[in-house]
Backbone as JSON Lines, residues from 0, in Angstrom:
{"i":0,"aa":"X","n":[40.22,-124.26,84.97],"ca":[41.66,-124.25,85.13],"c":[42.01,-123.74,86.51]}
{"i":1,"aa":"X","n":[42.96,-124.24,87.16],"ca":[43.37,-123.76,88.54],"c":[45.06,-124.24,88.87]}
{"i":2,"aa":"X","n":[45.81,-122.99,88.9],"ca":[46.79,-122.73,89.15],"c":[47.19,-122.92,90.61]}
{"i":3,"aa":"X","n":[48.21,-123.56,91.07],"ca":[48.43,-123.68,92.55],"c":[50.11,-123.28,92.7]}
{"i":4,"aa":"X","n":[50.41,-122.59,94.0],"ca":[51.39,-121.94,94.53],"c":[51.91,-122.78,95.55]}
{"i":5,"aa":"X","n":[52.49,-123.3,96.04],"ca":[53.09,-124.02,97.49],"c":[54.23,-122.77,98.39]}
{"i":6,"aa":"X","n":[53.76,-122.8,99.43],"ca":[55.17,-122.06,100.52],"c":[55.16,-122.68,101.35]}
{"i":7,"aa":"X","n":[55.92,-122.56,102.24],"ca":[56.62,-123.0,103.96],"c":[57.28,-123.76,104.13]}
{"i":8,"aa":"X","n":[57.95,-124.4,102.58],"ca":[58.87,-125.37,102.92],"c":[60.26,-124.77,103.83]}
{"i":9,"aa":"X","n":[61.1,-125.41,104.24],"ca":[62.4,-124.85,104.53],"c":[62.77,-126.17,105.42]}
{"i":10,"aa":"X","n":[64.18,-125.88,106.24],"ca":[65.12,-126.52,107.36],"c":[64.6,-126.81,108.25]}
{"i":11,"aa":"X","n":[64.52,-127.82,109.0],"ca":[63.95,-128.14,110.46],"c":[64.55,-129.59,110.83]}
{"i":12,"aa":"X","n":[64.57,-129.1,112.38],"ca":[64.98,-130.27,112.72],"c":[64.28,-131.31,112.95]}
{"i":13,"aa":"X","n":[64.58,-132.87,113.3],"ca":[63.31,-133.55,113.63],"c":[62.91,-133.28,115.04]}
{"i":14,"aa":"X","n":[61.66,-133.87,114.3],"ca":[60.87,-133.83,115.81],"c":[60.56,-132.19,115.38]}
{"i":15,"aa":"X","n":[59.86,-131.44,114.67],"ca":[59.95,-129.73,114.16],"c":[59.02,-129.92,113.88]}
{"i":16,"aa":"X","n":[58.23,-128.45,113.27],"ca":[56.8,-128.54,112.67],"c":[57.16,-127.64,111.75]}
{"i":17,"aa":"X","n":[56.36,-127.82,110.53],"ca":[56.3,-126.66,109.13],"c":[54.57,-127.07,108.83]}
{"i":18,"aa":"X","n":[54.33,-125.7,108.46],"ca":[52.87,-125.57,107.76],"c":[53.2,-125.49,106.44]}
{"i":19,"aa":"X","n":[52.91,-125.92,105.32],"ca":[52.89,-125.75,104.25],"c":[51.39,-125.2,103.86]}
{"i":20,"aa":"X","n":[51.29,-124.63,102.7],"ca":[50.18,-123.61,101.95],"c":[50.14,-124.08,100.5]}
{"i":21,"aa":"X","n":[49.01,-124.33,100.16],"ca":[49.13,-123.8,98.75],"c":[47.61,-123.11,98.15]}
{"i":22,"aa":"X","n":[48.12,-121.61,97.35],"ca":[47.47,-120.97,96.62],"c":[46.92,-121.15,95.43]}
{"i":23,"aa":"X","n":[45.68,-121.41,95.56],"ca":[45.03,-121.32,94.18],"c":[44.04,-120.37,93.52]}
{"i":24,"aa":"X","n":[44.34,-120.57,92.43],"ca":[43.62,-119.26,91.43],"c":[43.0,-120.24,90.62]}
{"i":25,"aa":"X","n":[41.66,-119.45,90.13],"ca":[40.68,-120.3,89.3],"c":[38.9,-120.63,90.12]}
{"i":26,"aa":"X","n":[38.39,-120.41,89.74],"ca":[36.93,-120.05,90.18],"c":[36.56,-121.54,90.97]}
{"i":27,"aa":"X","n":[37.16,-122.76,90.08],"ca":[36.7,-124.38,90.1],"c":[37.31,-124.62,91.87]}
{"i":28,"aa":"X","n":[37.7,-123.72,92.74],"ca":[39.04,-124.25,93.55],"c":[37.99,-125.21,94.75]}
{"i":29,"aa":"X","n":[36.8,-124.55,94.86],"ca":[36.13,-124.89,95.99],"c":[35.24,-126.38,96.0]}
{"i":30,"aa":"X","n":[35.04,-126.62,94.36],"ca":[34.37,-128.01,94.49],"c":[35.56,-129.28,94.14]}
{"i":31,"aa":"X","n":[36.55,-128.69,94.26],"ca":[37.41,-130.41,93.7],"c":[37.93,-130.75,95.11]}
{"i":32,"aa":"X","n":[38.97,-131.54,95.11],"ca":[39.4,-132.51,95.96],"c":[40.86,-132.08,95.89]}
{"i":33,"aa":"X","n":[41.51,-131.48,96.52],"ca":[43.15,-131.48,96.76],"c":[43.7,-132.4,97.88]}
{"i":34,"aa":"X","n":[45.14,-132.24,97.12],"ca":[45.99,-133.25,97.92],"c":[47.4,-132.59,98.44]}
{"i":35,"aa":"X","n":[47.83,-133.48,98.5],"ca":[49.56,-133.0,98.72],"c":[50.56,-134.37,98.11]}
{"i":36,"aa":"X","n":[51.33,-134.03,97.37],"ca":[52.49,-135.77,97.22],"c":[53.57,-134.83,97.43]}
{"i":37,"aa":"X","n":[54.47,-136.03,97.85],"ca":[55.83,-135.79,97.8],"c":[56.92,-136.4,97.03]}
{"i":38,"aa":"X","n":[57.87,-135.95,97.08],"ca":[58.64,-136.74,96.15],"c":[60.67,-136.54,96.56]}
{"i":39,"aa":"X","n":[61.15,-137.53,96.89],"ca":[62.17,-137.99,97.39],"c":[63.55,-138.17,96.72]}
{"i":40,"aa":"X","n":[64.43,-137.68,96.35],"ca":[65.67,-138.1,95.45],"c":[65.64,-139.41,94.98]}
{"i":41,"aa":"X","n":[65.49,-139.88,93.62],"ca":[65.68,-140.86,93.35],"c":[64.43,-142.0,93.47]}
{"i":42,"aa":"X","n":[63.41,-141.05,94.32],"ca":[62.0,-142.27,94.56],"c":[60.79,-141.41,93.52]}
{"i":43,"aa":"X","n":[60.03,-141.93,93.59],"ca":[58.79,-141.75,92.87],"c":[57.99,-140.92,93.66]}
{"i":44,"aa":"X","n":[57.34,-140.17,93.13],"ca":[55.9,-139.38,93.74],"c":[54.97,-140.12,94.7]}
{"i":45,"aa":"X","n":[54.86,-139.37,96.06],"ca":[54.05,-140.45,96.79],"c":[52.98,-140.11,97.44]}
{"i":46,"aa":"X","n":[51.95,-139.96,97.74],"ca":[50.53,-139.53,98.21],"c":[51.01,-139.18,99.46]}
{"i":47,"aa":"X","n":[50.14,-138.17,99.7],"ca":[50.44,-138.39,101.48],"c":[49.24,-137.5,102.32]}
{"i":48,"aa":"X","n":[48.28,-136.59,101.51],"ca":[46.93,-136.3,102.18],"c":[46.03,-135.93,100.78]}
{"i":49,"aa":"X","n":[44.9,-136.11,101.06],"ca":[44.15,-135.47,100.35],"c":[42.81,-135.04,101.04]}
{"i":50,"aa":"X","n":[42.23,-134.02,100.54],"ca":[40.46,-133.61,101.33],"c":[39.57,-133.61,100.0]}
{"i":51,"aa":"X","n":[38.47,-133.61,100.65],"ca":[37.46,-133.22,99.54],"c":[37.07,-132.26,99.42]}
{"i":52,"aa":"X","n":[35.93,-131.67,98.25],"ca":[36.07,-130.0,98.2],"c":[35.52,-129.43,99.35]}
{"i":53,"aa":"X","n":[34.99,-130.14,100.68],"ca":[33.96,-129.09,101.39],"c":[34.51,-129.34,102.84]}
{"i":54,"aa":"X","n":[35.92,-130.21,102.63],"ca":[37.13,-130.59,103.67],"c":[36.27,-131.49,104.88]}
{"i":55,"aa":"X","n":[35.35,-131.75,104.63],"ca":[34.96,-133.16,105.2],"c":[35.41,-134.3,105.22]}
{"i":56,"aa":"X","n":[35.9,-134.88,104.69],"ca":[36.83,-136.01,104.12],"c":[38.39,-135.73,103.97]}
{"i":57,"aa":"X","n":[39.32,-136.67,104.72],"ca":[40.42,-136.51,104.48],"c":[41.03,-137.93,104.57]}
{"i":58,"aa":"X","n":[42.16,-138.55,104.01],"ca":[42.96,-139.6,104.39],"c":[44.05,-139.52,104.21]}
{"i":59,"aa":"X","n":[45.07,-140.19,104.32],"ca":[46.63,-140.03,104.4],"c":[47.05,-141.74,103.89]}
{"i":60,"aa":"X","n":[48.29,-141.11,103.82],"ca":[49.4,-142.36,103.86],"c":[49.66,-142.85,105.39]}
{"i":61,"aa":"X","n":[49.63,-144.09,105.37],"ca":[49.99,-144.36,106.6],"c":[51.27,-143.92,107.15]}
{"i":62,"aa":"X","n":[52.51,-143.49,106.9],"ca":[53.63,-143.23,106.99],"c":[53.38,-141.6,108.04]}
{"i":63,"aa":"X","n":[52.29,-141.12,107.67],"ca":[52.22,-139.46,108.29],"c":[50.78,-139.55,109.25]}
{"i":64,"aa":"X","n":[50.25,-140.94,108.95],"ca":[48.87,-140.89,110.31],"c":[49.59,-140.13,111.45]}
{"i":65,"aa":"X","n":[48.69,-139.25,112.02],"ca":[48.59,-138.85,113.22],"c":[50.15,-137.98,113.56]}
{"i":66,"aa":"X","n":[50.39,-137.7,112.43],"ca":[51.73,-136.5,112.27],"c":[51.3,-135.19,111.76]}
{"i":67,"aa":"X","n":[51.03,-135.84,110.47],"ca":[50.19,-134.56,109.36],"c":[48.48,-134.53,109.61]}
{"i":68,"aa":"X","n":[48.37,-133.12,109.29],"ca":[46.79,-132.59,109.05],"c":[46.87,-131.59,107.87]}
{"i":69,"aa":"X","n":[45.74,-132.44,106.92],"ca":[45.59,-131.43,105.85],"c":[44.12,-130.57,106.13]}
{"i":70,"aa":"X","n":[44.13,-129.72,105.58],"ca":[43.14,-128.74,105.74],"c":[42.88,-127.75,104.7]}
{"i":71,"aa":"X","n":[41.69,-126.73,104.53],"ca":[41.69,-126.47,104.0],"c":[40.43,-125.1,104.17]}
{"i":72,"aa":"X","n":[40.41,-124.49,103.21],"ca":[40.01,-122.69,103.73],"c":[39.18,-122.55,101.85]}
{"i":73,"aa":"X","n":[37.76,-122.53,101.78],"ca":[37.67,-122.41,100.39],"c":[37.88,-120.74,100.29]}
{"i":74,"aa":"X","n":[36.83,-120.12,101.5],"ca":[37.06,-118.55,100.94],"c":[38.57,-117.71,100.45]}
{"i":75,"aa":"X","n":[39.74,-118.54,101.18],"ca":[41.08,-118.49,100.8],"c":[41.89,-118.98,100.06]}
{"i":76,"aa":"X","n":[40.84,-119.76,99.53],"ca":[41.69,-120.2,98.27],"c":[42.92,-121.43,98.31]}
{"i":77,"aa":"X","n":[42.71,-121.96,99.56],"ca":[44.38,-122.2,100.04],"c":[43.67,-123.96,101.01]}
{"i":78,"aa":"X","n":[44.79,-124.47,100.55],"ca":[44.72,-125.97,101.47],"c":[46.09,-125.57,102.03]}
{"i":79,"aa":"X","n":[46.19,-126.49,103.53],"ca":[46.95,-126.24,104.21],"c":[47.66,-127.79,104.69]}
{"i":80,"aa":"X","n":[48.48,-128.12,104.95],"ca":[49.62,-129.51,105.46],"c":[50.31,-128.66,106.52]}
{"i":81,"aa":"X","n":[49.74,-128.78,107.42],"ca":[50.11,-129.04,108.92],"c":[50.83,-130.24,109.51]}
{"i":82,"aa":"X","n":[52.58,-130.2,109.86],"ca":[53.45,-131.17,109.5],"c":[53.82,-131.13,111.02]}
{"i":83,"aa":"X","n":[53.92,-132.44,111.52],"ca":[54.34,-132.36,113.34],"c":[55.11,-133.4,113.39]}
{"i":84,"aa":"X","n":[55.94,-133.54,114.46],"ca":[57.08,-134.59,115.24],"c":[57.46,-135.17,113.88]}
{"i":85,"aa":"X","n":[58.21,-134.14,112.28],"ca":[58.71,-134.37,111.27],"c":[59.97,-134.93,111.35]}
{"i":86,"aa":"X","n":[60.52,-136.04,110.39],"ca":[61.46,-137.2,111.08],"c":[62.1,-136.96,109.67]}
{"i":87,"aa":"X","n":[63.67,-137.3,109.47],"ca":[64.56,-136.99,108.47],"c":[64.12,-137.76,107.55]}
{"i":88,"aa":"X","n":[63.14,-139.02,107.2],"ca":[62.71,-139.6,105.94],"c":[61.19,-138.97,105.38]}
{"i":89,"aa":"X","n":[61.05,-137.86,106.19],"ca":[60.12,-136.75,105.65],"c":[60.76,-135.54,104.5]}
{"i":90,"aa":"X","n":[61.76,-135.86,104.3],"ca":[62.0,-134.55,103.82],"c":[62.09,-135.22,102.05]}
{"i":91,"aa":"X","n":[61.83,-134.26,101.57],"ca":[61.61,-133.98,99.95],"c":[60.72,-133.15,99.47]}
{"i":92,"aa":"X","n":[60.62,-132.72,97.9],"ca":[59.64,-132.21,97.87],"c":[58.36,-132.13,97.99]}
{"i":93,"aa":"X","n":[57.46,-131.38,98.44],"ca":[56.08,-131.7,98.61],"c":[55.54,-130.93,97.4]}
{"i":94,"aa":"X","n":[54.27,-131.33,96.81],"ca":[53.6,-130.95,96.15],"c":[51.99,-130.62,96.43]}
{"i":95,"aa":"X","n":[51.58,-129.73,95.98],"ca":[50.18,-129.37,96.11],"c":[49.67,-130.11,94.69]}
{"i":96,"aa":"X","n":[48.15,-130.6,94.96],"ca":[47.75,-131.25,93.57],"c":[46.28,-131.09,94.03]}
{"i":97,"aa":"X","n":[45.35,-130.33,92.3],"ca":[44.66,-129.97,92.32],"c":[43.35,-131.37,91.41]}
{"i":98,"aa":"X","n":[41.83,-131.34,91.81],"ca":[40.7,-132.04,90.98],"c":[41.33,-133.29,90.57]}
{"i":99,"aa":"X","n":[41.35,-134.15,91.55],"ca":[41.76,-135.7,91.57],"c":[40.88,-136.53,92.28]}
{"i":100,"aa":"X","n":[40.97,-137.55,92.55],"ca":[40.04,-138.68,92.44],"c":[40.41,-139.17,94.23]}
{"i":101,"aa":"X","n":[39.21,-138.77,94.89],"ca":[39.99,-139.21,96.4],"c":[40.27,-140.18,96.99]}
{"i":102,"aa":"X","n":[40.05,-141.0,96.25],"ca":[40.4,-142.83,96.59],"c":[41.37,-142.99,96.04]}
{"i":103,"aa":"X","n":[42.34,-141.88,95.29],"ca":[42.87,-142.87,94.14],"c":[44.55,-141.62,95.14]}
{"i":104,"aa":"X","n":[45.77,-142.59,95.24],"ca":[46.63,-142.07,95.43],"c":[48.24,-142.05,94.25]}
{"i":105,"aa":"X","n":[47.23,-141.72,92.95],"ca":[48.16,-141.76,91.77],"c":[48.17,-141.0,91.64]}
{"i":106,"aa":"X","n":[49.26,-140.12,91.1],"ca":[49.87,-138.75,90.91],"c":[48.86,-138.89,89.56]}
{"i":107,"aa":"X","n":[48.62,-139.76,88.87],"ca":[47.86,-139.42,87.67],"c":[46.56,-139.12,87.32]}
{"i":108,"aa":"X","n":[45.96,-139.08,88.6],"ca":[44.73,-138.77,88.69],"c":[44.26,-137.45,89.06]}
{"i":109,"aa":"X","n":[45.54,-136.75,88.85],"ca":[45.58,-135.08,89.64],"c":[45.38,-134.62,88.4]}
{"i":110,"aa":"X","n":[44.61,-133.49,87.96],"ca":[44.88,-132.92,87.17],"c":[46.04,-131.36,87.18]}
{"i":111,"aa":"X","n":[45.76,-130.8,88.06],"ca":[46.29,-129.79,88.2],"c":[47.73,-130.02,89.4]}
{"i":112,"aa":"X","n":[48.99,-129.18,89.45],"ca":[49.99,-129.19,90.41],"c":[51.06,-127.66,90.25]}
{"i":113,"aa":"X","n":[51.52,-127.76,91.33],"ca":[51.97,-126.21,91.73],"c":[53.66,-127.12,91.15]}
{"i":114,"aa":"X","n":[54.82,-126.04,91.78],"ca":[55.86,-126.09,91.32],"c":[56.85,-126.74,92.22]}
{"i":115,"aa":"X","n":[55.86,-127.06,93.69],"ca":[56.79,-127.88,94.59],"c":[57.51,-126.93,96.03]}
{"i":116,"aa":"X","n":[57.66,-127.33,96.97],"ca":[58.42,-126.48,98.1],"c":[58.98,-127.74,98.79]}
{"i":117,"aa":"X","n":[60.42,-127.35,99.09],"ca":[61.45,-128.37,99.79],"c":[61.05,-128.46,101.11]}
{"i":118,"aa":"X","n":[61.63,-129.42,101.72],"ca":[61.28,-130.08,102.92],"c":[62.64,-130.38,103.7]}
{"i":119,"aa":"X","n":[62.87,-130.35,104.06],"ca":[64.34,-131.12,104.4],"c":[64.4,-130.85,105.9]}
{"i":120,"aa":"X","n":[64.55,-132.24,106.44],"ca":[64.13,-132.3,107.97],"c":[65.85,-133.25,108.42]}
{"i":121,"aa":"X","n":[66.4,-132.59,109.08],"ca":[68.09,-132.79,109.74],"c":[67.51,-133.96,111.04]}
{"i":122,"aa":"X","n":[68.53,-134.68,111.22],"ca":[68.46,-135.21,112.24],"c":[69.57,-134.7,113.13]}
């Protein structure tokens, strides 16, 4: 079982940077695969990084190539979304998502997810 926490959402303008975090508890944290989705008023949940457990492997949505960097810290417990030159159709909630399938960019293949941190990027 592994519990996850998200922070650093908040206000920014575009073209801004936010780090997002998320905390996990649970012994399993270091061999699965985390991600990040987001999710938009009115749109559906949408992939947008994931790593593998030993953060060798990462891919994205094309929408955040070469904007976002996910990362990740096992002794800390914590994956990290490192967010750059963030543009006003970035903003919604982001989610941390825990032991999912790294090819697969379906929210249903996550087993585990935190409670979400806002995004909201002003033009």
């Amino acid at each position: 079982q592994v519990q996850l926490v998200e922070s650093g959402g908040g206000l920014v303008q575009a073209g801004g940077s936010l780090r997002l975090s998320c905390l996990a508890s649970g012994r399993t944290f270091s061999s699965v695969t985390m991600a990040w989705f987001r999710q938009a008023p009115g749109k559906e949940r949408e992939f947008v990084a994931a790593i593998t457990w030993g953060g060798g492997n990462t891919r994205y949505v094309d929408s955040v190539k070469g904007r976002f960097i996910i990362s990740r810290d096992n002794a800390k417990k914590t994956v990290y979304l490192q967010m750059n030159s963030l543009k006003p159709e970035d903003t919604a909630v982001y989610y941390c998502a825990g032991n999912g399938t790294f090819y697969s960019i379906q929210a249903r293949d996550y087993d585990y997810w935190g409670q979400g941190t806002q995004v909201t990027v002003s033009s």
